[in-house]
Short mmCIF file of C-alpha atoms and ligand atoms in Angstrom, two decimals:
data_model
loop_
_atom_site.label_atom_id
_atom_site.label_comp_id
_atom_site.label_asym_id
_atom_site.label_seq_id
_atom_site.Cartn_x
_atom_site.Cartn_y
_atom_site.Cartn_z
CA UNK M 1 0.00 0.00 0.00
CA UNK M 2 1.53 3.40 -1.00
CA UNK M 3 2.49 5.63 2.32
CA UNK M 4 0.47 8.68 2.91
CA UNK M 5 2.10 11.85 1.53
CA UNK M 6 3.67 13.80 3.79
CA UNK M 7 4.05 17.69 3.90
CA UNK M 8 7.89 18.78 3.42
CA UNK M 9 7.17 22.72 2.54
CA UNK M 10 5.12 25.45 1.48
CA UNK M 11 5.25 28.45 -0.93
CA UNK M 12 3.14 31.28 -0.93
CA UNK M 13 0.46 29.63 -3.71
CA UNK M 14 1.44 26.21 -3.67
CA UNK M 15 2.50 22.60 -1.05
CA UNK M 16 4.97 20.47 -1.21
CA UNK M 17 4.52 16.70 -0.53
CA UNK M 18 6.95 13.93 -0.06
CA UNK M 19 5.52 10.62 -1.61
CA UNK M 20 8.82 8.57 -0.75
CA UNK M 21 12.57 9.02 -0.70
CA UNK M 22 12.75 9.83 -4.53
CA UNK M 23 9.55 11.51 -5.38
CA UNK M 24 7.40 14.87 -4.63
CA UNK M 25 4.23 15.92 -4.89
CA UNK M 26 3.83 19.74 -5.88
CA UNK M 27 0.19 21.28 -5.54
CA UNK M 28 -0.73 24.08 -7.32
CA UNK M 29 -3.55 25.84 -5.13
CA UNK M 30 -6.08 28.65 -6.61
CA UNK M 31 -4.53 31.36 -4.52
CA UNK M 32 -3.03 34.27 -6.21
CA UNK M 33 -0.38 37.06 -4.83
CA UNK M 34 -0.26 40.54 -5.87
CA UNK M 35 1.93 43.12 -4.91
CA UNK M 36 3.87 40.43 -2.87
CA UNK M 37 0.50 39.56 -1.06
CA UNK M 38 -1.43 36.46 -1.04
CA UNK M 39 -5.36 37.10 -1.36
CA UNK M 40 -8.52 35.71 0.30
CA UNK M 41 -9.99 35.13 -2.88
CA UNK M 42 -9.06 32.64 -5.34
CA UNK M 43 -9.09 32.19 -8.91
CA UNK M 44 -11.12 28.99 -9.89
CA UNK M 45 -8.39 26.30 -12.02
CA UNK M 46 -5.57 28.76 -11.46
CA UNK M 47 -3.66 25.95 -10.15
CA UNK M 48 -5.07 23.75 -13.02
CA UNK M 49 -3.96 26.07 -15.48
CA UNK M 50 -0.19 26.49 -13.81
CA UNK M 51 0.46 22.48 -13.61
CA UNK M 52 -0.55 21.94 -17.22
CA UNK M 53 1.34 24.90 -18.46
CA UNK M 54 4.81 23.58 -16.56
CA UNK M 55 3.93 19.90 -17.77
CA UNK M 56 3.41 21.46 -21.15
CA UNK M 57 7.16 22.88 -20.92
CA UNK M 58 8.29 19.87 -19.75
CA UNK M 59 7.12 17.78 -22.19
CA UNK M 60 8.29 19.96 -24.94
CA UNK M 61 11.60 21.09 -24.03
CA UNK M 62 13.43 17.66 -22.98
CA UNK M 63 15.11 17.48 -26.27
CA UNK M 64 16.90 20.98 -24.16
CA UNK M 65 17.12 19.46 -21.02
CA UNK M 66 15.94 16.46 -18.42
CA UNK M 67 12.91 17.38 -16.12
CA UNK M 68 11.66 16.45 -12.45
CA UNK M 69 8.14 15.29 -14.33
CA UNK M 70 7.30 11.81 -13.56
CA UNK M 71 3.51 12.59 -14.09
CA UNK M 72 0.04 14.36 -13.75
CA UNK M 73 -2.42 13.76 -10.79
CA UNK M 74 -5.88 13.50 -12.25
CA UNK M 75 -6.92 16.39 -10.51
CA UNK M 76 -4.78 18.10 -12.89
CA UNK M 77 -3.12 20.18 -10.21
CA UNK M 78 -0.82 18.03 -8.64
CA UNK M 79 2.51 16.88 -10.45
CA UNK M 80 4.24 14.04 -8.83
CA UNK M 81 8.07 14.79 -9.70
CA UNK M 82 11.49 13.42 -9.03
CA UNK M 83 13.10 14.35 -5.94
CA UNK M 84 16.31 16.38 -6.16
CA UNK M 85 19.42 17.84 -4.70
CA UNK M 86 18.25 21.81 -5.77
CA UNK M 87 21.01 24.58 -6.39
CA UNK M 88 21.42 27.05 -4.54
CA UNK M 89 20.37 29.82 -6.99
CA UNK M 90 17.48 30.68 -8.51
CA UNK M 91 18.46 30.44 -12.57
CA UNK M 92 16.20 33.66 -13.88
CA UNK M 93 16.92 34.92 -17.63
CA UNK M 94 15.73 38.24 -18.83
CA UNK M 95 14.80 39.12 -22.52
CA UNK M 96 13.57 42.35 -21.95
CA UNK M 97 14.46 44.85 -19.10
CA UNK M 98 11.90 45.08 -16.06
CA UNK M 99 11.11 44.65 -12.13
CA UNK M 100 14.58 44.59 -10.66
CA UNK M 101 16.33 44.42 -14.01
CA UNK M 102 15.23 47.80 -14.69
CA UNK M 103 16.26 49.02 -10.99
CA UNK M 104 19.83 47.30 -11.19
CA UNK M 105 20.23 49.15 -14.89
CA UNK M 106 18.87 52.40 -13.81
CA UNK M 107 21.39 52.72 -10.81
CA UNK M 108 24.77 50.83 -12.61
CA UNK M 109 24.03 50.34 -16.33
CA UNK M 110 24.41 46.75 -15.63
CA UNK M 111 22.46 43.76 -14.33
CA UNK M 112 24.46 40.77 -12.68
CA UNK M 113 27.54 41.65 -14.19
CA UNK M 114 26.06 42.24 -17.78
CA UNK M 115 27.01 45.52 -19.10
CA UNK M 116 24.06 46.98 -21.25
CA UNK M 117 24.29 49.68 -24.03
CA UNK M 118 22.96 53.44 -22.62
CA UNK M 119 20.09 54.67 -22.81
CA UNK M 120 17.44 51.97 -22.76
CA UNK M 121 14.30 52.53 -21.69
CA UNK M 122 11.70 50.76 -18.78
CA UNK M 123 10.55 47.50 -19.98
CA UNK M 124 12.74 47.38 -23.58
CA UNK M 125 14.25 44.30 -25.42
CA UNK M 126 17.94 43.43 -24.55
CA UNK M 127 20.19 43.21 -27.60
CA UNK M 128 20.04 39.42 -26.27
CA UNK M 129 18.68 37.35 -23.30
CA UNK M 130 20.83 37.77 -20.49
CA UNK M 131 21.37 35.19 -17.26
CA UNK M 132 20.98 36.78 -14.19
CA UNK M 133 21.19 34.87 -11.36
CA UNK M 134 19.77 35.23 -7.36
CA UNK M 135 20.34 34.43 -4.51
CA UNK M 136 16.72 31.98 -2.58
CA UNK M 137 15.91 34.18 0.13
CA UNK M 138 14.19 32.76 2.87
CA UNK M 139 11.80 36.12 4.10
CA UNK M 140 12.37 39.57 1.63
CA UNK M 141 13.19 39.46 -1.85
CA UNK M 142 15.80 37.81 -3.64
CA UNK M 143 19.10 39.40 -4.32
CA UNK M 144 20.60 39.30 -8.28
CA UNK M 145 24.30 38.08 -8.15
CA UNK M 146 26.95 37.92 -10.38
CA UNK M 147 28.53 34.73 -11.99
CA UNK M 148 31.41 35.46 -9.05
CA UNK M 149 28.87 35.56 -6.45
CA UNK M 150 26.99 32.33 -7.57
CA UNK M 151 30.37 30.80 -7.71
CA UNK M 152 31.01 30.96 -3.94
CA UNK M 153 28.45 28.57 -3.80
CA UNK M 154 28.18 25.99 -6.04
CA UNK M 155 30.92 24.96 -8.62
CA UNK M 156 31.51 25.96 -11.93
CA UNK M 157 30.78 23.15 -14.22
CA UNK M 158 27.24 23.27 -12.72
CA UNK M 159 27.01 26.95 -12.89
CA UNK M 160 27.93 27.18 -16.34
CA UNK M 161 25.76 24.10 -17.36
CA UNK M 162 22.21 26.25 -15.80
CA UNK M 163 23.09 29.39 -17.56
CA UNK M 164 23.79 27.41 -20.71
CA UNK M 165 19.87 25.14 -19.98
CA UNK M 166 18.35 28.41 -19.00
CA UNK M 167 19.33 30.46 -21.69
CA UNK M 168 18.43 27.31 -24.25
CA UNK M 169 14.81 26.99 -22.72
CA UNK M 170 14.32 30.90 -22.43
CA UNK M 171 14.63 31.37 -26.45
CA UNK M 172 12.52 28.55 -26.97
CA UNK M 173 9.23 29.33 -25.13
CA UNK M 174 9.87 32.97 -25.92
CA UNK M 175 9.82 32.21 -29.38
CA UNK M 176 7.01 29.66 -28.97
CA UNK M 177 4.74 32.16 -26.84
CA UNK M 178 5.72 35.39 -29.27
CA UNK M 179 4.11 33.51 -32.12
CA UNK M 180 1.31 33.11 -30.12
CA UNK M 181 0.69 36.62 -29.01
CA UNK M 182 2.71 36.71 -25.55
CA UNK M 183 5.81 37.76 -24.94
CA UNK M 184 7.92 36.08 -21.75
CA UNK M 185 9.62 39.11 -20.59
CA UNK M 186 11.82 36.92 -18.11
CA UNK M 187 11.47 33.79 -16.28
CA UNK M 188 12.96 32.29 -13.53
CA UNK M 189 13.89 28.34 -12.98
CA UNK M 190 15.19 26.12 -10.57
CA UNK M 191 17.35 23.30 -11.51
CA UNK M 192 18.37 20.22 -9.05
CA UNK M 193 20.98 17.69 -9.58
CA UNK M 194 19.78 13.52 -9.91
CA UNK M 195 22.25 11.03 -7.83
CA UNK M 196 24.57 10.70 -10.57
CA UNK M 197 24.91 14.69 -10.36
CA UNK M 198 23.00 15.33 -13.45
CA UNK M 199 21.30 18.33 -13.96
CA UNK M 200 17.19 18.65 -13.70
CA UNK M 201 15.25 21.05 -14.34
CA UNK M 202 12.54 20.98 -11.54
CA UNK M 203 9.91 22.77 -9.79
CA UNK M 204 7.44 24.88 -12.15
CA UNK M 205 8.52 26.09 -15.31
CA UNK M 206 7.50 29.03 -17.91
CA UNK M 207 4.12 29.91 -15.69
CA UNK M 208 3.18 33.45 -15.38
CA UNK M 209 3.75 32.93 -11.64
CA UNK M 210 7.47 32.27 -12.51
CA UNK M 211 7.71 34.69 -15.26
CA UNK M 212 6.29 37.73 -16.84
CA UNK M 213 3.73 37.32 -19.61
CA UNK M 214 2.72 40.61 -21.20
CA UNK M 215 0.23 41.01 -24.15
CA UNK M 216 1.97 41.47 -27.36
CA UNK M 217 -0.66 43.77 -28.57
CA UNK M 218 -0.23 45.87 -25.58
CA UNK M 219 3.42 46.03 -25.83
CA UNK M 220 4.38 49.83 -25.26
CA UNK M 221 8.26 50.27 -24.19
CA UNK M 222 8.88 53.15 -22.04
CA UNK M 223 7.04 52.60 -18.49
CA UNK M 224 5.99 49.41 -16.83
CA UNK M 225 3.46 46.42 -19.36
CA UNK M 226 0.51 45.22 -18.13
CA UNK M 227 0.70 41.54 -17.02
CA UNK M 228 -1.24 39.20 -19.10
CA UNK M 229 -2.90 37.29 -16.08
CA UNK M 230 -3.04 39.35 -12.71
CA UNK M 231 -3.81 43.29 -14.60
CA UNK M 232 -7.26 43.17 -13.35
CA UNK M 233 -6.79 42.36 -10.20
CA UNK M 234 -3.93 44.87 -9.81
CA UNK M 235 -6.15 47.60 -11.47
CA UNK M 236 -8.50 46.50 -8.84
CA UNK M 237 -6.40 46.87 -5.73
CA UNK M 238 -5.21 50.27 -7.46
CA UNK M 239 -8.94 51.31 -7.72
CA UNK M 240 -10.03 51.40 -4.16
CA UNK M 241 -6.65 52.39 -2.98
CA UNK M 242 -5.37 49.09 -1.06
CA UNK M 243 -2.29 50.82 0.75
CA UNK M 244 -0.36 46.70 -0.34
CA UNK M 245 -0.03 45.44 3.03
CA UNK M 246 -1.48 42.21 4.61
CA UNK M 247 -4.27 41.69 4.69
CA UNK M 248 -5.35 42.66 0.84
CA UNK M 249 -8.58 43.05 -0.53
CA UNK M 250 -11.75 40.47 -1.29
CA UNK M 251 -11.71 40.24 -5.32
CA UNK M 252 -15.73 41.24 -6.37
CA UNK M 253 -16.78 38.48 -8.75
CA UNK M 254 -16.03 40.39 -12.65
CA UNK M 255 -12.09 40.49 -11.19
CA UNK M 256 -12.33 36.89 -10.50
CA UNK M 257 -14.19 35.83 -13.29
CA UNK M 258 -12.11 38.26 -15.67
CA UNK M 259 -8.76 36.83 -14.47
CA UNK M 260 -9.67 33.31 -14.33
CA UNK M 261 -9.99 33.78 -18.41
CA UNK M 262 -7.05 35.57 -18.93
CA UNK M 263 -5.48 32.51 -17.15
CA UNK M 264 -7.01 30.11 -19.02
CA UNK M 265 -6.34 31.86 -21.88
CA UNK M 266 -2.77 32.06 -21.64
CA UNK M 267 -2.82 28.36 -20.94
CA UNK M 268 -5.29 28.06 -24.59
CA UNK M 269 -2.68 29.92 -26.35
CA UNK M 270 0.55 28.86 -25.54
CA UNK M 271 -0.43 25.15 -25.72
CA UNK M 272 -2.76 24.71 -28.01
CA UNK M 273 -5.36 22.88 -26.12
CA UNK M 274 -8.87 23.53 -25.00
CA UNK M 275 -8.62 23.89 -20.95
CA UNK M 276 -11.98 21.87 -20.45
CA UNK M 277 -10.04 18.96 -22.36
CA UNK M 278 -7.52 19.20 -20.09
CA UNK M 279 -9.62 18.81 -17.19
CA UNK M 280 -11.03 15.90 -18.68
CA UNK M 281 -7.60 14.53 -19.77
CA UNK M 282 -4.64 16.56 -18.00
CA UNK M 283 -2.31 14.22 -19.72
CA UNK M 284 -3.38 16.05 -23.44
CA UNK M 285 -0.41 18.47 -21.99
CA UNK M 286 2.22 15.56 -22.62
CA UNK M 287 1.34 14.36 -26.01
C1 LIG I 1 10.87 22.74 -4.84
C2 LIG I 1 8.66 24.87 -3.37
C3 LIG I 1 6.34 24.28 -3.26
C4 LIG I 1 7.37 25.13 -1.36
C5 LIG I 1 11.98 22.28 -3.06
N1 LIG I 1 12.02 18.09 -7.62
C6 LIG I 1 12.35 18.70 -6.44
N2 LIG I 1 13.23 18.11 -5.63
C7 LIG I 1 13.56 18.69 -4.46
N3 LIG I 1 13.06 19.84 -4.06
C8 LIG I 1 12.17 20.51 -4.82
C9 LIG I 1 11.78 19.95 -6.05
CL1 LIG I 1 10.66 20.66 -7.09
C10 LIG I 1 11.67 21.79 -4.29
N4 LIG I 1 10.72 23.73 -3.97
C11 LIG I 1 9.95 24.96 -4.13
C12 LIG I 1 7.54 24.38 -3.97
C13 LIG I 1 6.25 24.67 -1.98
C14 LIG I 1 8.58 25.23 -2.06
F1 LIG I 1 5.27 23.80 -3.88
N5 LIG I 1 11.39 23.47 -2.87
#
């Protein structure tokens, strides 16, 4: 009889299980953050929508590199996944220049060591994707290192092998999602290493909760983009003045319902599938 799952962590939207010594569980919920706070309302199949998208990734990019995925809960929230040894930075890659990009350029002209021609503006393309690494913090934000940095704590070979995965998965869902209308204006991933010290790329990959997705049609350089999934619940929180500290707002039900389709529609877009088929079949993600 399989042993009952047993919780080994939590994130702000999401639980972590242990199944057995080698595999995880990882549960998307239906909560949603904004402005760095988690709400009392949730967004129906958010954590649907977030599993399938990874899985979708997954699936797609192993030609790139190996994957955690062992496979989809029926639920189609759940992913059981392999369990690794994770590194101790968080592998993000920018295409265009925002959030703390933007910051780090305004005040050096560089971000994590990557010099960047003058005189770009708030949310414009690089002249190519760049790897910036952080640092996981455990309370606050995390803090962008350089290559130098990263190398005080884990060795080179491995280093150099997540910049090279990272940078290889970045231009292929940001080409794959630009075709479709989005553009992936960074993303961040966590890799592990197996036994045999190979790398894996785990946790949840290519979401817009580990990335931002902007509307391509919207796309304005210049000042800050509307995000794809959470702008009408920010506009929201900006309309009746929420001063952004805990506790936030209720969401009325339009914000809900209005998000919950921009989710799903990010999710119909990028992978080609209707969302009520994946309910009915989460593993259409994987073939
Ligand atoms: C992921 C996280 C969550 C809290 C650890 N395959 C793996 N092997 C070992 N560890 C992890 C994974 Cl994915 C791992 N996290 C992030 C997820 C709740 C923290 F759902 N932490």
């Amino acid at each position: 009889m399989p042993e009952a799952a047993v919780h080994v962590g939590s994130g702000k939207v999401r639980e972590l299980f242990a199944l057995d010594d080698e595999r995880l569980l990882l549960v998307a919920s239906d909560r949603i953050s904004t402005f760095d706070v988690v709400l009392s309302t949730e967004i129906p199949d958010k954590g649907r929508v977030l599993t399938g998208l990874s899985a979708f990734w997954f699936a797609r990019t192993k030609h790139l590199v190996r994957n955690h995925l062992v496979g989809l809960r029926d639920d189609g929230r759940s992913t059981e996944c392999r369990r690794l040894g994770m590194l101790p930075i968080e592998c993000v890659v920018r295409g265009y220049l925002s959030g703390s990009g933007w910051k780090d350029y305004r005040a050096t002209g560089a971000v994590c060591g990557h010099a960047l021609p003058s005189g770009l503006v708030e949310s414009a393309p690089l002249p190519e994707p760049i790897f910036t690494p952080a640092t996981k913090a455990t309370t606050g934000h995390d803090e962008n290192i350089d290559r130098e940095r990263a190398l005080e704590l884990m060795e080179p070979d491995l280093y150099d092998a997540a910049e090279r995965a990272s940078l290889a998965l970045y231009r292929f869902a940001s080409d794959h999602a630009r075709e479709r209308g989005i553009i992936i204006a960074d993303t961040k991933f966590e890799f592990g290493v197996d036994p045999e010290g190979q790398l894996i790329l785990g946790d949840e990959a290519l979401t817009p909760d580990s990335s931002r997705f902007w509307p391509a049609d919207a796309y304005e350089p210049g000042g800050p983009q509307p995000s794809f999934d959470k702008q009408f619940a920010r506009d929201y929180c900006e309309r009746i003045g929420w001063d952004k500290t805990y506790p936030g707002p209720e969401l009325p039900d339009d914000v809900v319902t209005g998000t919950r389709a921009r989710y799903v529609e990010a999710f119909e877009r990028l992978t080609g599938i209707v969302f009520d088929d994946y309910v009915a079949d989460p593993e259409a993600v994987l073939r």
